[in-house]
Amino acid sequence: MPEYYLSLDAGTSGGKAVVLDDHGYVKGFSKKPWSQHYFIPADLEPYGSEFTAEQFWDILLQTTKEAIFFSRISSRDIKAVTATSQRHGCVFLNNEGISVYAGPNRDARGLEVDTEEFMPNEEVYEITGHGLPFLFPLARLLWFKENEEEIYDKIRHLLSIDGWVNFRLTGNYTIDDTAAAETLLFDIKTRNWSDKILTEFDISHEILPDKYEFGQVIGPILPDIAEKLDLNSHTPVVMSAADTQASIIGSGGINTNTLGIVAGSTMPLQLIVDRPIIDPTQNIWTGAFVNNLWVLESNAGSAGDVHKWFIDSVLTPLNVDNPYEKFEVLVLSQPPGSRGVSADLGPQIFSSQSMLSVPIGGGFSFTPIAYSFDAPVDIASFSRSLIENLGYAARANSEQIQELVGYSFDSVFLVGGVSRSKAFIQILANIMNTEIKTYLPEGASVAGTLASMIGTGKYNNLNQAVKVISDYSIYYPQEDQSDEYESLYPEWKELYQRSREDE
């Protein structure tokens, strides 16, 4: 008899619930957008952002009920529950476990805080592997301390968003290393809360959650939640990982020297390494992975967002049937180079020290060939150039990681919503001139299933559990197109650099 597991995902764009079987296949799925519910607090335009915790919790419960319904299984057959979420978002709770602040990853109120009054940014980076501080929960804590002291005095618990979901499920305050490393309160080398940062920034250790490992049982689901969802009363809730790392795990990438490309709303690239490598240029982030491993991250920024924007803005208004399928056809109808059209729109070459920089140029560019009679520019040229732009950005960010470590990667895994585009996968393989492995776009949910199977004793560890992921799709580079991209890629980099010369 198959076994079933429930994975909750509090993402940037929406709340999602997925029911999967013990082979990692999706049986039921529901997602509801919630980014429209983010709001900007007074006096924090345009960079502040919050959400109402109770509203988002209700959305997660609704998607859970729908996913179970669509799976056509009995809710009592669900063996375990996990949660993952967007990184850098956080929830602050009072002594009663009630939210006094809930903010997504886009909340940049930390810009108003001068963290260097407490510690130089370079030293923070050396300890945490991350910069600039304004993005992270540390800076938000300081903002409340300086601007909303009444709220700050009520803060008793700092949780990642998935930690908050797990709290709502179990009543326990927990976090794993992958999420802890995104708080700017975590020593990436020792994999413990940084006493130095806590002391220098005058933050109490008491507000920090207990650390749990991937696959470790947090506790049984609370009786009232079990009743609402019609789950067994002692259904275990199991620790998973932050969404980027979870996505890579759920694509099958768990070994060192594996590059994971998570092409969702944004496109972080992470290389799994066996030690905490700190970039001397401080361009790349160093984060935590499971199994006592680390990751090096070069984040390309907007990917799925710009992909969706183009389709919704250009194809959907034309009343095209199945606009995403039409987009695929348009992309594949064009040769490498998109008949002289180049795009610099959305993704970036990551630098954690210049994340506030805005390019002075960008958009679509044309070469003289674009106007020729034999190969006129049309919507297909723009479509392919947009996808090539994503591929070029992925290559540039992967090369930045490769330059730091000094060696090539053993394997490359692609996951995330944009991996539904077969055209993108093939073009990416051609641009990077390497094999690309894909499994399911819902990699983070698959990782939740792997964690659940470890937590319930079906497997002893992740190395065993990951073997359920076996039927990869592998895309091989096409030699003729890869050769063309070897000359086109430097042209894109030149265009990219030119639009940023005066930053």
JSON list of C-alpha atoms in Angstrom, two decimals, residues 251-406:
[
{"chain": "A", "resi": 251, "resn": "SER", "atom": "CA", "xyz": [15.37, 17.44, -7.43]},
{"chain": "A", "resi": 252, "resn": "GLY", "atom": "CA", "xyz": [17.82, 14.77, -6.26]},
{"chain": "A", "resi": 253, "resn": "GLY", "atom": "CA", "xyz": [20.81, 17.03, -5.64]},
{"chain": "A", "resi": 254, "resn": "ILE", "atom": "CA", "xyz": [22.33, 16.16, -2.27]},
{"chain": "A", "resi": 255, "resn": "ASN", "atom": "CA", "xyz": [26.02, 15.50, -2.99]},
{"chain": "A", "resi": 256, "resn": "THR", "atom": "CA", "xyz": [28.98, 17.85, -2.89]},
{"chain": "A", "resi": 257, "resn": "ASN", "atom": "CA", "xyz": [29.99, 19.51, -6.15]},
{"chain": "A", "resi": 258, "resn": "THR", "atom": "CA", "xyz": [26.35, 19.52, -7.29]},
{"chain": "A", "resi": 259, "resn": "LEU", "atom": "CA", "xyz": [24.99, 22.78, -8.68]},
{"chain": "A", "resi": 260, "resn": "GLY", "atom": "CA", "xyz": [21.30, 23.41, -8.11]},
{"chain": "A", "resi": 261, "resn": "ILE", "atom": "CA", "xyz": [19.48, 26.04, -10.17]},
{"chain": "A", "resi": 262, "resn": "VAL", "atom": "CA", "xyz": [16.12, 26.95, -8.66]},
{"chain": "A", "resi": 263, "resn": "ALA", "atom": "CA", "xyz": [14.23, 28.78, -11.40]},
{"chain": "A", "resi": 264, "resn": "GLY", "atom": "CA", "xyz": [11.20, 30.04, -9.53]},
{"chain": "A", "resi": 265, "resn": "SER", "atom": "CA", "xyz": [10.10, 33.65, -9.10]},
{"chain": "A", "resi": 266, "resn": "THR", "atom": "CA", "xyz": [13.80, 34.32, -8.63]},
{"chain": "A", "resi": 267, "resn": "MET", "atom": "CA", "xyz": [16.73, 32.14, -9.68]},
{"chain": "A", "resi": 268, "resn": "PRO", "atom": "CA", "xyz": [19.25, 31.35, -6.95]},
{"chain": "A", "resi": 269, "resn": "LEU", "atom": "CA", "xyz": [22.11, 29.04, -7.90]},
{"chain": "A", "resi": 270, "resn": "GLN", "atom": "CA", "xyz": [23.69, 27.00, -5.10]},
{"chain": "A", "resi": 271, "resn": "LEU", "atom": "CA", "xyz": [26.75, 24.76, -5.19]},
{"chain": "A", "resi": 272, "resn": "ILE", "atom": "CA", "xyz": [26.92, 22.12, -2.46]},
{"chain": "A", "resi": 273, "resn": "VAL", "atom": "CA", "xyz": [30.32, 22.09, -0.74]},
{"chain": "A", "resi": 274, "resn": "ASP", "atom": "CA", "xyz": [31.82, 20.23, 2.21]},
{"chain": "A", "resi": 275, "resn": "ARG", "atom": "CA", "xyz": [33.17, 23.24, 4.11]},
{"chain": "A", "resi": 276, "resn": "PRO", "atom": "CA", "xyz": [32.19, 26.89, 4.71]},
{"chain": "A", "resi": 277, "resn": "ILE", "atom": "CA", "xyz": [34.04, 28.76, 1.96]},
{"chain": "A", "resi": 278, "resn": "ILE", "atom": "CA", "xyz": [33.94, 32.54, 2.49]},
{"chain": "A", "resi": 279, "resn": "ASP", "atom": "CA", "xyz": [34.25, 34.64, -0.67]},
{"chain": "A", "resi": 280, "resn": "PRO", "atom": "CA", "xyz": [37.09, 37.18, -0.22]},
{"chain": "A", "resi": 281, "resn": "THR", "atom": "CA", "xyz": [35.26, 39.57, -2.58]},
{"chain": "A", "resi": 282, "resn": "GLN", "atom": "CA", "xyz": [32.05, 39.16, -0.53]},
{"chain": "A", "resi": 283, "resn": "ASN", "atom": "CA", "xyz": [30.00, 38.81, -3.72]},
{"chain": "A", "resi": 284, "resn": "ILE", "atom": "CA", "xyz": [28.69, 35.30, -3.04]},
{"chain": "A", "resi": 285, "resn": "TRP", "atom": "CA", "xyz": [26.68, 34.09, -0.06]},
{"chain": "A", "resi": 286, "resn": "THR", "atom": "CA", "xyz": [27.70, 31.10, 2.02]},
{"chain": "A", "resi": 287, "resn": "GLY", "atom": "CA", "xyz": [24.73, 29.19, 3.41]},
{"chain": "A", "resi": 288, "resn": "ALA", "atom": "CA", "xyz": [23.89, 25.97, 5.18]},
{"chain": "A", "resi": 289, "resn": "PHE", "atom": "CA", "xyz": [22.75, 22.72, 3.59]},
{"chain": "A", "resi": 290, "resn": "VAL", "atom": "CA", "xyz": [21.60, 19.47, 5.17]},
{"chain": "A", "resi": 291, "resn": "ASN", "atom": "CA", "xyz": [23.86, 16.55, 6.18]},
{"chain": "A", "resi": 292, "resn": "ASN", "atom": "CA", "xyz": [26.40, 18.98, 7.65]},
{"chain": "A", "resi": 293, "resn": "LEU", "atom": "CA", "xyz": [27.17, 20.45, 4.24]},
{"chain": "A", "resi": 294, "resn": "TRP", "atom": "CA", "xyz": [27.20, 24.05, 3.00]},
{"chain": "A", "resi": 295, "resn": "VAL", "atom": "CA", "xyz": [26.20, 25.93, -0.15]},
{"chain": "A", "resi": 296, "resn": "LEU", "atom": "CA", "xyz": [27.72, 28.78, -2.12]},
{"chain": "A", "resi": 297, "resn": "GLU", "atom": "CA", "xyz": [25.00, 30.97, -3.61]},
{"chain": "A", "resi": 298, "resn": "SER", "atom": "CA", "xyz": [25.00, 33.35, -6.54]},
{"chain": "A", "resi": 299, "resn": "ASN", "atom": "CA", "xyz": [21.45, 34.60, -6.94]},
{"chain": "A", "resi": 300, "resn": "ALA", "atom": "CA", "xyz": [20.36, 35.73, -10.39]},
{"chain": "A", "resi": 301, "resn": "GLY", "atom": "CA", "xyz": [17.26, 37.49, -9.12]},
{"chain": "A", "resi": 302, "resn": "SER", "atom": "CA", "xyz": [14.10, 37.74, -11.22]},
{"chain": "A", "resi": 303, "resn": "ALA", "atom": "CA", "xyz": [13.40, 34.75, -13.44]},
{"chain": "A", "resi": 304, "resn": "GLY", "atom": "CA", "xyz": [9.88, 33.37, -13.22]},
{"chain": "A", "resi": 305, "resn": "ASP", "atom": "CA", "xyz": [8.65, 36.87, -12.42]},
{"chain": "A", "resi": 306, "resn": "VAL", "atom": "CA", "xyz": [9.91, 38.31, -15.71]},
{"chain": "A", "resi": 307, "resn": "HIS", "atom": "CA", "xyz": [8.85, 35.17, -17.62]},
{"chain": "A", "resi": 308, "resn": "LYS", "atom": "CA", "xyz": [5.31, 35.51, -16.27]},
{"chain": "A", "resi": 309, "resn": "TRP", "atom": "CA", "xyz": [5.29, 39.27, -16.80]},
{"chain": "A", "resi": 310, "resn": "PHE", "atom": "CA", "xyz": [6.14, 38.90, -20.49]},
{"chain": "A", "resi": 311, "resn": "ILE", "atom": "CA", "xyz": [3.50, 36.26, -21.14]},
{"chain": "A", "resi": 312, "resn": "ASP", "atom": "CA", "xyz": [0.80, 38.07, -19.16]},
{"chain": "A", "resi": 313, "resn": "SER", "atom": "CA", "xyz": [1.62, 41.45, -20.70]},
{"chain": "A", "resi": 314, "resn": "VAL", "atom": "CA", "xyz": [2.21, 40.43, -24.30]},
{"chain": "A", "resi": 315, "resn": "LEU", "atom": "CA", "xyz": [0.47, 37.15, -25.10]},
{"chain": "A", "resi": 316, "resn": "THR", "atom": "CA", "xyz": [-2.50, 37.07, -22.75]},
{"chain": "A", "resi": 317, "resn": "PRO", "atom": "CA", "xyz": [-3.95, 40.42, -23.94]},
{"chain": "A", "resi": 318, "resn": "LEU", "atom": "CA", "xyz": [-3.93, 39.00, -27.49]},
{"chain": "A", "resi": 319, "resn": "ASN", "atom": "CA", "xyz": [-6.43, 36.35, -26.34]},
{"chain": "A", "resi": 320, "resn": "VAL", "atom": "CA", "xyz": [-4.01, 33.60, -27.29]},
{"chain": "A", "resi": 321, "resn": "ASP", "atom": "CA", "xyz": [-5.20, 30.12, -26.39]},
{"chain": "A", "resi": 322, "resn": "ASN", "atom": "CA", "xyz": [-2.82, 28.53, -23.86]},
{"chain": "A", "resi": 323, "resn": "PRO", "atom": "CA", "xyz": [-0.37, 31.48, -23.79]},
{"chain": "A", "resi": 324, "resn": "TYR", "atom": "CA", "xyz": [2.38, 29.50, -22.02]},
{"chain": "A", "resi": 325, "resn": "GLU", "atom": "CA", "xyz": [2.25, 26.79, -24.69]},
{"chain": "A", "resi": 326, "resn": "LYS", "atom": "CA", "xyz": [2.23, 29.45, -27.39]},
{"chain": "A", "resi": 327, "resn": "PHE", "atom": "CA", "xyz": [5.28, 31.05, -25.78]},
{"chain": "A", "resi": 328, "resn": "GLU", "atom": "CA", "xyz": [7.12, 27.71, -26.03]},
{"chain": "A", "resi": 329, "resn": "VAL", "atom": "CA", "xyz": [6.29, 27.46, -29.74]},
{"chain": "A", "resi": 330, "resn": "LEU", "atom": "CA", "xyz": [7.49, 31.01, -30.35]},
{"chain": "A", "resi": 331, "resn": "VAL", "atom": "CA", "xyz": [10.78, 30.40, -28.53]},
{"chain": "A", "resi": 332, "resn": "LEU", "atom": "CA", "xyz": [11.54, 27.20, -30.42]},
{"chain": "A", "resi": 333, "resn": "SER", "atom": "CA", "xyz": [10.75, 28.83, -33.77]},
{"chain": "A", "resi": 334, "resn": "GLN", "atom": "CA", "xyz": [13.80, 31.10, -33.46]},
{"chain": "A", "resi": 335, "resn": "PRO", "atom": "CA", "xyz": [17.51, 30.36, -33.89]},
{"chain": "A", "resi": 336, "resn": "PRO", "atom": "CA", "xyz": [20.19, 31.06, -31.28]},
{"chain": "A", "resi": 337, "resn": "GLY", "atom": "CA", "xyz": [20.64, 34.80, -30.99]},
{"chain": "A", "resi": 338, "resn": "SER", "atom": "CA", "xyz": [16.94, 35.53, -31.56]},
{"chain": "A", "resi": 339, "resn": "ARG", "atom": "CA", "xyz": [17.61, 37.10, -34.97]},
{"chain": "A", "resi": 340, "resn": "GLY", "atom": "CA", "xyz": [19.65, 39.91, -33.46]},
{"chain": "A", "resi": 341, "resn": "VAL", "atom": "CA", "xyz": [17.44, 40.69, -30.46]},
{"chain": "A", "resi": 342, "resn": "SER", "atom": "CA", "xyz": [19.10, 40.68, -27.03]},
{"chain": "A", "resi": 343, "resn": "ALA", "atom": "CA", "xyz": [17.42, 41.06, -23.65]},
{"chain": "A", "resi": 344, "resn": "ASP", "atom": "CA", "xyz": [18.76, 42.47, -20.40]},
{"chain": "A", "resi": 345, "resn": "LEU", "atom": "CA", "xyz": [15.58, 42.23, -18.42]},
{"chain": "A", "resi": 346, "resn": "GLY", "atom": "CA", "xyz": [15.23, 40.80, -14.93]},
{"chain": "A", "resi": 347, "resn": "PRO", "atom": "CA", "xyz": [18.12, 38.57, -13.88]},
{"chain": "A", "resi": 348, "resn": "GLN", "atom": "CA", "xyz": [21.51, 39.82, -12.75]},
{"chain": "A", "resi": 349, "resn": "ILE", "atom": "CA", "xyz": [25.04, 38.70, -11.99]},
{"chain": "A", "resi": 350, "resn": "PHE", "atom": "CA", "xyz": [24.92, 38.52, -8.23]},
{"chain": "A", "resi": 351, "resn": "SER", "atom": "CA", "xyz": [26.93, 40.74, -5.91]},
{"chain": "A", "resi": 352, "resn": "SER", "atom": "CA", "xyz": [25.84, 40.82, -2.29]},
{"chain": "A", "resi": 353, "resn": "GLN", "atom": "CA", "xyz": [27.65, 44.15, -1.86]},
{"chain": "A", "resi": 354, "resn": "SER", "atom": "CA", "xyz": [25.77, 46.00, -4.60]},
{"chain": "A", "resi": 355, "resn": "MET", "atom": "CA", "xyz": [22.25, 44.62, -4.37]},
{"chain": "A", "resi": 356, "resn": "LEU", "atom": "CA", "xyz": [20.79, 48.13, -4.28]},
{"chain": "A", "resi": 357, "resn": "SER", "atom": "CA", "xyz": [22.26, 49.02, -7.67]},
{"chain": "A", "resi": 358, "resn": "VAL", "atom": "CA", "xyz": [19.74, 49.67, -10.43]},
{"chain": "A", "resi": 359, "resn": "PRO", "atom": "CA", "xyz": [20.91, 49.31, -14.05]},
{"chain": "A", "resi": 360, "resn": "ILE", "atom": "CA", "xyz": [20.81, 52.52, -16.05]},
{"chain": "A", "resi": 361, "resn": "GLY", "atom": "CA", "xyz": [19.89, 50.62, -19.20]},
{"chain": "A", "resi": 362, "resn": "GLY", "atom": "CA", "xyz": [18.36, 47.25, -19.87]},
{"chain": "A", "resi": 363, "resn": "GLY", "atom": "CA", "xyz": [15.37, 46.04, -21.83]},
{"chain": "A", "resi": 364, "resn": "PHE", "atom": "CA", "xyz": [15.54, 44.73, -25.40]},
{"chain": "A", "resi": 365, "resn": "SER", "atom": "CA", "xyz": [18.34, 45.66, -27.81]},
{"chain": "A", "resi": 366, "resn": "PHE", "atom": "CA", "xyz": [18.54, 45.25, -31.59]},
{"chain": "A", "resi": 367, "resn": "THR", "atom": "CA", "xyz": [21.43, 44.67, -33.95]},
{"chain": "A", "resi": 368, "resn": "PRO", "atom": "CA", "xyz": [21.26, 45.70, -37.61]},
{"chain": "A", "resi": 369, "resn": "ILE", "atom": "CA", "xyz": [20.33, 42.17, -38.66]},
{"chain": "A", "resi": 370, "resn": "ALA", "atom": "CA", "xyz": [17.08, 42.55, -36.73]},
{"chain": "A", "resi": 371, "resn": "TYR", "atom": "CA", "xyz": [15.79, 44.91, -39.43]},
{"chain": "A", "resi": 372, "resn": "SER", "atom": "CA", "xyz": [16.72, 42.79, -42.42]},
{"chain": "A", "resi": 373, "resn": "PHE", "atom": "CA", "xyz": [14.00, 41.84, -44.86]},
{"chain": "A", "resi": 374, "resn": "ASP", "atom": "CA", "xyz": [14.80, 38.13, -44.74]},
{"chain": "A", "resi": 375, "resn": "ALA", "atom": "CA", "xyz": [14.63, 37.81, -40.97]},
{"chain": "A", "resi": 376, "resn": "PRO", "atom": "CA", "xyz": [12.29, 40.44, -39.57]},
{"chain": "A", "resi": 377, "resn": "VAL", "atom": "CA", "xyz": [11.93, 40.85, -35.85]},
{"chain": "A", "resi": 378, "resn": "ASP", "atom": "CA", "xyz": [8.62, 39.69, -34.41]},
{"chain": "A", "resi": 379, "resn": "ILE", "atom": "CA", "xyz": [7.19, 38.57, -31.09]},
{"chain": "A", "resi": 380, "resn": "ALA", "atom": "CA", "xyz": [8.99, 35.23, -31.40]},
{"chain": "A", "resi": 381, "resn": "SER", "atom": "CA", "xyz": [12.37, 36.99, -31.40]},
{"chain": "A", "resi": 382, "resn": "PHE", "atom": "CA", "xyz": [11.52, 38.82, -28.19]},
{"chain": "A", "resi": 383, "resn": "SER", "atom": "CA", "xyz": [10.26, 35.59, -26.62]},
{"chain": "A", "resi": 384, "resn": "ARG", "atom": "CA", "xyz": [13.45, 33.65, -27.32]},
{"chain": "A", "resi": 385, "resn": "SER", "atom": "CA", "xyz": [15.69, 36.53, -26.28]},
{"chain": "A", "resi": 386, "resn": "LEU", "atom": "CA", "xyz": [13.93, 36.62, -22.92]},
{"chain": "A", "resi": 387, "resn": "ILE", "atom": "CA", "xyz": [14.67, 32.92, -22.35]},
{"chain": "A", "resi": 388, "resn": "GLU", "atom": "CA", "xyz": [18.25, 33.27, -23.59]},
{"chain": "A", "resi": 389, "resn": "ASN", "atom": "CA", "xyz": [18.66, 36.13, -21.12]},
{"chain": "A", "resi": 390, "resn": "LEU", "atom": "CA", "xyz": [17.73, 33.75, -18.27]},
{"chain": "A", "resi": 391, "resn": "GLY", "atom": "CA", "xyz": [20.19, 31.18, -19.59]},
{"chain": "A", "resi": 392, "resn": "TYR", "atom": "CA", "xyz": [23.03, 33.68, -19.92]},
{"chain": "A", "resi": 393, "resn": "ALA", "atom": "CA", "xyz": [22.42, 34.93, -16.37]},
{"chain": "A", "resi": 394, "resn": "ALA", "atom": "CA", "xyz": [22.47, 31.37, -15.05]},
{"chain": "A", "resi": 395, "resn": "ARG", "atom": "CA", "xyz": [25.78, 30.73, -16.79]},
{"chain": "A", "resi": 396, "resn": "ALA", "atom": "CA", "xyz": [27.32, 33.98, -15.53]},
{"chain": "A", "resi": 397, "resn": "ASN", "atom": "CA", "xyz": [26.33, 33.23, -11.95]},
{"chain": "A", "resi": 398, "resn": "SER", "atom": "CA", "xyz": [27.55, 29.65, -12.18]},
{"chain": "A", "resi": 399, "resn": "GLU", "atom": "CA", "xyz": [30.90, 30.89, -13.50]},
{"chain": "A", "resi": 400, "resn": "GLN", "atom": "CA", "xyz": [31.15, 33.26, -10.55]},
{"chain": "A", "resi": 401, "resn": "ILE", "atom": "CA", "xyz": [30.81, 30.31, -8.16]},
{"chain": "A", "resi": 402, "resn": "GLN", "atom": "CA", "xyz": [33.19, 28.22, -10.25]},
{"chain": "A", "resi": 403, "resn": "GLU", "atom": "CA", "xyz": [35.82, 30.96, -10.14]},
{"chain": "A", "resi": 404, "resn": "LEU", "atom": "CA", "xyz": [35.64, 30.96, -6.33]},
{"chain": "A", "resi": 405, "resn": "VAL", "atom": "CA", "xyz": [36.03, 27.20, -5.87]},
{"chain": "A", "resi": 406, "resn": "GLY", "atom": "CA", "xyz": [38.43, 26.67, -8.77]}
]
